[in-house]
Coordinates of C-alpha atoms in Angstrom, one line a residue:
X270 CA 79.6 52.5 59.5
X271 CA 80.5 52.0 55.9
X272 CA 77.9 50.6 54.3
X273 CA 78.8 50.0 50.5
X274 CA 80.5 46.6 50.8
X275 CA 77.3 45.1 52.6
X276 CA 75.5 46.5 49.8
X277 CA 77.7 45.7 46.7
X278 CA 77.4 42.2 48.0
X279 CA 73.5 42.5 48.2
X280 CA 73.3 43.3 44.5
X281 CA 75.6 40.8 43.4
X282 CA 73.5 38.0 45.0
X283 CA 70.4 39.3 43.5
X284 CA 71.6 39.1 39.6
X285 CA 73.6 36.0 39.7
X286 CA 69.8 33.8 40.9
X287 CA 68.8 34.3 37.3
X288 CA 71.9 33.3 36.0
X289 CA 72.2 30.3 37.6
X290 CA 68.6 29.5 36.4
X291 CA 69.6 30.0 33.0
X292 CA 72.3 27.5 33.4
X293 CA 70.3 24.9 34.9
X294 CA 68.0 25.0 31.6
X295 CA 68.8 21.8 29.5
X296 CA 67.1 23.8 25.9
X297 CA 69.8 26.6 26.7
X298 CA 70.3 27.6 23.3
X299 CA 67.7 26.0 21.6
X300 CA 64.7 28.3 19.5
X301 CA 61.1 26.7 20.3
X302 CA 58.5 28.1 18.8
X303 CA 55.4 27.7 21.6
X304 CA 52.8 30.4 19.6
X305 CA 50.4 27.1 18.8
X306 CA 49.7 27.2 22.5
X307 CA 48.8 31.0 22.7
X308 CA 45.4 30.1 20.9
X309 CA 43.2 29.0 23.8
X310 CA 40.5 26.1 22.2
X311 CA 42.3 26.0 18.8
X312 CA 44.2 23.1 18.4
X313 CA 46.0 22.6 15.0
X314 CA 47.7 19.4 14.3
X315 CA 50.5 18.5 16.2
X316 CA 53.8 19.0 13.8
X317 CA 56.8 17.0 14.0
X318 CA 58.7 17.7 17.1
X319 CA 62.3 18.9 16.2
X320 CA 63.3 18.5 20.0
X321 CA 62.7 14.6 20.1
X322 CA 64.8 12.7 22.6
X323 CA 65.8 15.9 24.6
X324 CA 63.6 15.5 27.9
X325 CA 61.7 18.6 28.2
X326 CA 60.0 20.9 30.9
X327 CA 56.6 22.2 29.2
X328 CA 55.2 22.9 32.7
X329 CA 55.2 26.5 31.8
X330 CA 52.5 25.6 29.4
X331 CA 50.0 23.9 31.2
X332 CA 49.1 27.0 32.1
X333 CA 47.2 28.0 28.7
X334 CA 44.2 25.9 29.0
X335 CA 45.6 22.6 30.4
X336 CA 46.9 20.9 27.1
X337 CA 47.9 17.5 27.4
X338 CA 51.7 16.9 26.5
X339 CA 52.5 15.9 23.1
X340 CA 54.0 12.4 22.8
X341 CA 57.6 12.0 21.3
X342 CA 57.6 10.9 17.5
X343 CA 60.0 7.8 16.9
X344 CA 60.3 8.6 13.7
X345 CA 62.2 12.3 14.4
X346 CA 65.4 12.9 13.1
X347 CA 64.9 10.4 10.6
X348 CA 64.1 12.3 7.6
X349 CA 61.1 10.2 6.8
X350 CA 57.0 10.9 7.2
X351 CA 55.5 8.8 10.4
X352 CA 54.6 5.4 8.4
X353 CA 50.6 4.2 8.9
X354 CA 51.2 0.2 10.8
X355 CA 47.9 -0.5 8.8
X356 CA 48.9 0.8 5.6
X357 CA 48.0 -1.9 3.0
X358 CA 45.7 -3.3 4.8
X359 CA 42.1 -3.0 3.5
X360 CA 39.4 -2.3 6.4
X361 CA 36.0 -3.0 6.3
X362 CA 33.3 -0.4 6.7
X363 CA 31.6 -0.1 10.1
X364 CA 29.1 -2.4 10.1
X365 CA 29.7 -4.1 6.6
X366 CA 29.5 -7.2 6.3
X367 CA 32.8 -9.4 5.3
X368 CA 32.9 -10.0 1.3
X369 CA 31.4 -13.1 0.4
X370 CA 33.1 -15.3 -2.2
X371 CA 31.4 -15.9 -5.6
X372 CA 29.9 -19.5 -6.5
X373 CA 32.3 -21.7 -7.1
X374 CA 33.3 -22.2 -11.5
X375 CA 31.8 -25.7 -11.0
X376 CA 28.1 -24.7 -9.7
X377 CA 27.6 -22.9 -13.0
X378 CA 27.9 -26.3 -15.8
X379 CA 25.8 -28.7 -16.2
X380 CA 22.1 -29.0 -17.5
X381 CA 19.9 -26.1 -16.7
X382 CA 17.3 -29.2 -15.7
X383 CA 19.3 -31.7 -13.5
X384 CA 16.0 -33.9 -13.7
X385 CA 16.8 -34.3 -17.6
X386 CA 19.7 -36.3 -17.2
X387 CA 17.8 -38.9 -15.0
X388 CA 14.1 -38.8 -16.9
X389 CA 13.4 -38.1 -20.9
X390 CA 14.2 -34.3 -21.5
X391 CA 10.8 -34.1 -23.8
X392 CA 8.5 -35.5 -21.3
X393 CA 9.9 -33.3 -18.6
X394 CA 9.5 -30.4 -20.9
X395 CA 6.0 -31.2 -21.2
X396 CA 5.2 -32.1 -17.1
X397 CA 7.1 -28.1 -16.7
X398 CA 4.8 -26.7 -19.4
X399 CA 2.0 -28.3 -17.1
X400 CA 3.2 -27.0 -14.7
X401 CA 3.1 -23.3 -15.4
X402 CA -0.2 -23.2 -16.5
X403 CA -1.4 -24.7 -13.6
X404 CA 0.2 -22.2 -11.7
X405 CA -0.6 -19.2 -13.7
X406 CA -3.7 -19.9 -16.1
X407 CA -5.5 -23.1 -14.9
X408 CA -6.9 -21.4 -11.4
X409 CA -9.8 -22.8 -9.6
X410 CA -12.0 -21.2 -7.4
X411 CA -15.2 -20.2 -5.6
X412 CA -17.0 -17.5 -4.0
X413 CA -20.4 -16.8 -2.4
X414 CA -21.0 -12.9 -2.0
X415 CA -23.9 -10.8 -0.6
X416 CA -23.3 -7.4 -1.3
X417 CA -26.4 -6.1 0.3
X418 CA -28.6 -7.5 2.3
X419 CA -30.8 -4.7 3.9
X420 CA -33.8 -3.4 6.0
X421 CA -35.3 0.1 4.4
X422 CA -37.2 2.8 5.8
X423 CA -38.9 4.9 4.2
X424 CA -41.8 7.2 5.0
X425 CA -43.9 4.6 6.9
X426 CA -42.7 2.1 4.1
X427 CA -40.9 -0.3 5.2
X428 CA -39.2 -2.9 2.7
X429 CA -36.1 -4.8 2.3
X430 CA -33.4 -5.7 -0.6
X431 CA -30.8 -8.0 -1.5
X432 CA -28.1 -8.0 -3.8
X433 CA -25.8 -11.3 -4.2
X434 CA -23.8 -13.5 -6.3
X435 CA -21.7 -16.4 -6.6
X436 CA -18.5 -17.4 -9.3
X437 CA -16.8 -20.6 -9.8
X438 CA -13.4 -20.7 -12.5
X439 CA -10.1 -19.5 -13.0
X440 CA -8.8 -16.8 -14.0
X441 CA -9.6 -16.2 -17.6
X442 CA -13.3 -18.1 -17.5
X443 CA -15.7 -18.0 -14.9
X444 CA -19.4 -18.7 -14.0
X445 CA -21.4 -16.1 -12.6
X446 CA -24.7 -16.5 -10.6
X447 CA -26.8 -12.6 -9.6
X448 CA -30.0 -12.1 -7.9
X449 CA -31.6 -9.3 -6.7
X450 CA -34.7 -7.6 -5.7
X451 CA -36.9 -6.2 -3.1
X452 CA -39.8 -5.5 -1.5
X453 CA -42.0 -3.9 1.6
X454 CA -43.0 -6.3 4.9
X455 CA -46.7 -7.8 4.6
X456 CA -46.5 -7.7 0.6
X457 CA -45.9 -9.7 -2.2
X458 CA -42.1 -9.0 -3.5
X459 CA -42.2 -6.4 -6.1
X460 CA -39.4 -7.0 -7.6
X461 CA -36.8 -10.5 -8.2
X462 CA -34.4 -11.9 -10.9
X463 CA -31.6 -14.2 -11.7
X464 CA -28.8 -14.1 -14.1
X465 CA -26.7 -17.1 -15.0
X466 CA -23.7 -15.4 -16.7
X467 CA -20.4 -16.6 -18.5
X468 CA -17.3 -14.0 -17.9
X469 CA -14.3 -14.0 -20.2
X470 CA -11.1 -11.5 -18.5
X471 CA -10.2 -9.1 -21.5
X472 CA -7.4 -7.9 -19.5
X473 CA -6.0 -7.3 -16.3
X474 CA -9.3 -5.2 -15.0
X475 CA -12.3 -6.3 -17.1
X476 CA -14.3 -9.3 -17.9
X477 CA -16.7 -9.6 -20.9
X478 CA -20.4 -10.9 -19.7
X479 CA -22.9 -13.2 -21.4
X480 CA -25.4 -15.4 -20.8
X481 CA -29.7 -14.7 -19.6
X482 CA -31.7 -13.0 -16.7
X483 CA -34.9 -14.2 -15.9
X484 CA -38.1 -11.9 -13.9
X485 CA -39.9 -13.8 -11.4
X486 CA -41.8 -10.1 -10.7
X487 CA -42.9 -8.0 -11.7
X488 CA -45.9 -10.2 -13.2
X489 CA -45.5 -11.1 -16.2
X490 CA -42.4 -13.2 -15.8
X491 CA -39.6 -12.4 -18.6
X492 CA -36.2 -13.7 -20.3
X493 CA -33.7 -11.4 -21.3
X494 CA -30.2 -11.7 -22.8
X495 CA -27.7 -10.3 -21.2
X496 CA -24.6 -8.4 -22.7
X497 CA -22.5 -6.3 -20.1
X498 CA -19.0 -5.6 -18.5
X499 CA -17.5 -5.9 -14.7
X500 CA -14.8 -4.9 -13.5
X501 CA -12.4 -2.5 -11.6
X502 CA -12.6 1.1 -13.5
X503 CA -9.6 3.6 -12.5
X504 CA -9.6 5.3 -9.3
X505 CA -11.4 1.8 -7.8
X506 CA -14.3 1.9 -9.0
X507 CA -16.2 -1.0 -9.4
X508 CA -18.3 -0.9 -12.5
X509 CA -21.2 -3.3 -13.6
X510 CA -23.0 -2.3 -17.2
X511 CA -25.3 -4.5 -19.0
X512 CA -27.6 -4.4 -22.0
X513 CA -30.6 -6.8 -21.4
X514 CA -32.7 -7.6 -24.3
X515 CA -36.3 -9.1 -23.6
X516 CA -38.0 -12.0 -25.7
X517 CA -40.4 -9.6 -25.9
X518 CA -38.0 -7.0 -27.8
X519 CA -37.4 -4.7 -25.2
X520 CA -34.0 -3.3 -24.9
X521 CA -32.7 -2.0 -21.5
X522 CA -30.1 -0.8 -19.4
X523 CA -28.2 -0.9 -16.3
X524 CA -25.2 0.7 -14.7
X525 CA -23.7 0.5 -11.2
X526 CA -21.2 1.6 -9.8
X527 CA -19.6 1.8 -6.4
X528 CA -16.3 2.8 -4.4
X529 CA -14.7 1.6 -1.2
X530 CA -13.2 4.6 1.2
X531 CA -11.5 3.2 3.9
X532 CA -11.6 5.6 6.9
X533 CA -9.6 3.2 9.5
X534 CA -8.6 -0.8 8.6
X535 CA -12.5 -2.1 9.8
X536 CA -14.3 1.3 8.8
X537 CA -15.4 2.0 5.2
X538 CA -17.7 4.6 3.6
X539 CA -19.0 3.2 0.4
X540 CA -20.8 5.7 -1.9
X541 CA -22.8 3.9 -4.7
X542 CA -25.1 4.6 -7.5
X543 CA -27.3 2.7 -10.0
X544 CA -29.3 3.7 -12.8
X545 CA -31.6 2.3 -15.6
X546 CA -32.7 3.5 -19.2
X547 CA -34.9 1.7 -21.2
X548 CA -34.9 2.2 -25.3
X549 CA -39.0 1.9 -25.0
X550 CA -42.0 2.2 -22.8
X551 CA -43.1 -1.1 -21.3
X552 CA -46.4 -0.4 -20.1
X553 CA -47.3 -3.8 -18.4
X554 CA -44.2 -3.4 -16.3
X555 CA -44.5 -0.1 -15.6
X556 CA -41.2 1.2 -17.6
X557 CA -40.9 4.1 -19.3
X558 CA -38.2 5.1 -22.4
X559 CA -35.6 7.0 -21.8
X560 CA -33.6 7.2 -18.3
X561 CA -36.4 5.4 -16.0
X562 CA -34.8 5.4 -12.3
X563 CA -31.7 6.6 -10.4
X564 CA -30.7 5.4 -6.8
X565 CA -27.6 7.1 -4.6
X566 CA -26.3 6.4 -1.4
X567 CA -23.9 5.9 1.2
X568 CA -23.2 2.9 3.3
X569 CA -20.9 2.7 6.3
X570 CA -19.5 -0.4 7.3
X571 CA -17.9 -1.9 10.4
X572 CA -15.6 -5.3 9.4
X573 CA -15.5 -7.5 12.5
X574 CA -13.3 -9.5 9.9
X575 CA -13.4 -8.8 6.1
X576 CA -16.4 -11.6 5.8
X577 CA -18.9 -10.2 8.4
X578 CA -19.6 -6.5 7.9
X579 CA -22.7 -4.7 9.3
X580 CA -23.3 -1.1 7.8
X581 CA -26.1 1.5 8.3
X582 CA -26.4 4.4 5.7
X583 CA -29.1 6.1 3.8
X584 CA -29.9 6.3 0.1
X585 CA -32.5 8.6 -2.5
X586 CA -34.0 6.7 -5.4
X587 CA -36.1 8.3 -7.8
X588 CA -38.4 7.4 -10.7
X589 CA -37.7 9.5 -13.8
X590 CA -39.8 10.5 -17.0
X591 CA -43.0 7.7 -17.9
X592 CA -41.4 5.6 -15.1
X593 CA -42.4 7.7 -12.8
X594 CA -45.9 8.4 -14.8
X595 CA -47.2 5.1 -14.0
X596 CA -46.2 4.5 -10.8
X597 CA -48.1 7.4 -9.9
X598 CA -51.1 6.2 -12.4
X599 CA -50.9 3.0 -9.9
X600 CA -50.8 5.0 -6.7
X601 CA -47.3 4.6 -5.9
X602 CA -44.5 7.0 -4.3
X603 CA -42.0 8.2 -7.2
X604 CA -39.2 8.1 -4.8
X605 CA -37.8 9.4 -1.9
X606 CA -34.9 9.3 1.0
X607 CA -34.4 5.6 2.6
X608 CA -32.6 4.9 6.2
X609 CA -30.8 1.7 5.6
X610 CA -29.7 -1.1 8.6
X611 CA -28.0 -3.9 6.4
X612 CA -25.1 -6.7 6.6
X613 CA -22.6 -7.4 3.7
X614 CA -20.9 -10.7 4.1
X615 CA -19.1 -13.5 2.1
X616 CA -17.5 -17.1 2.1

């Protein structure tokens, strides 16, 4: 059998399927340039397509990572860069608000006091002057403080102190009222005054104090003028220094000071310290010159509300140089630690 027509016709079918693919391609002809999609997860912007409005197969590139088809650009063929549709148009911000026109020319005429067209402009001047001084310099008010009201133990010794006072003014002049003293359970108070004071502010954090202090004890009673400074030093402190000047001559001193820590909003640790001098011995009260006493402690304070404030702490006081010369001449203690139970409180 002669086999080399059946197999000259085999070959011939064979190379003309390609063939006939190749003119079933619509891009026949055309160069395309698909290297943007050889890059698996690098996608550049898309660039003009120079094959707009031929209908194109890209099926065979779906394979490389599944790309979604680029659409056609209108504007192809046209010579021209794709036009922004909100070009010229001026958009806001995310989340700006929308601009707000300014006041109208109108709203910004016209007396700077519409009430002076109605009433005299001089006596309206005058009420506004009133006004602002009210406001800002003519102040009123009160207050009633106790500072320390206390049980002490000491030793077997038990005693008790207070510490108050009271202002009425403004803010430039005020009244001051100050007591304070102590003394042990079963005895006679050992110690009590009172000082009627006027303060004068000398700036934003002092006032300027004058006026008398008067001993009920120790026996004998004395008057003293008083000559000091309170205020709020820096770092909040709260400073109290007075000169006291007897009838009988005698000059002392006292300084106090103390400093609110707040450990939580309702819990504060207060450390405070007071001492006294004296330019003189004072024999019948029991003073010596020089620095007589120191007392320092610390109080801890619970505020149920800012006026009611129990606190508990403890405290050393000591009786320095003569002071401490005649207590003991009298059989007293010179000093020692104190456990303290007290309540600080104001309206």
């Amino acid at each position: 059998m002669n086999r080399s027509p059946l197999l000259a016709a085999c070959a011939l079918a064979v190379f003309a399927a390609p063939v006939a693919a190749g003119q079933a391609d619509p891009h026949a002809g055309h160069q395309m340039d698909h290297g943007s999609h050889g890059q698996h997860g690098q996608h550049d912007q898309p660039q003009p397509d120079p094959h707009a409005g031929h209908q194109m197969d890209h099926g065979s590139h779906e394979q490389h990572g599944q790309h979604a088809q680029p659409q056609p650009d209108p504007h192809a063929g046209h010579g021209a860069p794709a036009s922004d549709p909100h070009a010229g148009h001026r958009m806001p911000a995310p989340g700006n608000q929308p601009p707000v026109a300014p006041p109208p020319p109108e709203a910004l005429t016209g007396p700077e006091h519409a009430a002076d067209t109605v009433w005299n402009p001089q006596v309206m001047a005058r009420v506004r002057q009133s006004e602002l001084i009210d406001m800002h310099g003519r102040f009123r008010g009160s207050m009633v403080m106790v500072d320390r009201l206390e049980y002490q133990a000491r030793d077997g010794h038990d005693g008790y102190v207070w510490d108050a006072n009271a202002w009425v003014g403004g803010d430039y002049d005020k009244l001051w009222l100050k007591t304070e003293g102590h003394g042990g359970f079963g005895e006679a108070v050992e110690r009590a005054e009172v000082q009627a004071l006027w303060s004068r502010a000398i700036g934003p954090w002092f006032d300027v104090q004058a006026g008398i202090r008067y001993d009920i004890r120790p026996k004998p009673d004395r008057a003293h003028a008083v000559l000091g400074v309170q205020g709020l030093a820096p770092y909040w402190f709260e400073v109290d220094a007075a000169l006291f000047l007897s009838e009988k001559g005698d000059l002392t001193a006292r300084l106090e000071a103390e400093h609110d820590m707040r450990l939580t909003n309702r819990l504060i640790l207060q450390p405070r310290a007071e001492v006294e001098l004296a330019a003189q011995d004072v024999p019948e009260l029991g003073v010596g010159s020089g620095l007589s006493s120191i007392e320092a402690g610390l109080r801890l304070r619970y505020e149920f509300v800012q006026e009611f404030a129990p606190y508990v702490g403890v405290e050393y006081g000591r009786l320095l140089g003569d002071t401490r010369d005649f207590a003991r001449a009298a059989g007293e203690d010179a000093g020692g630690w104190t456990v303290l139970i007290g309540l600080r409180t104001w309206f």
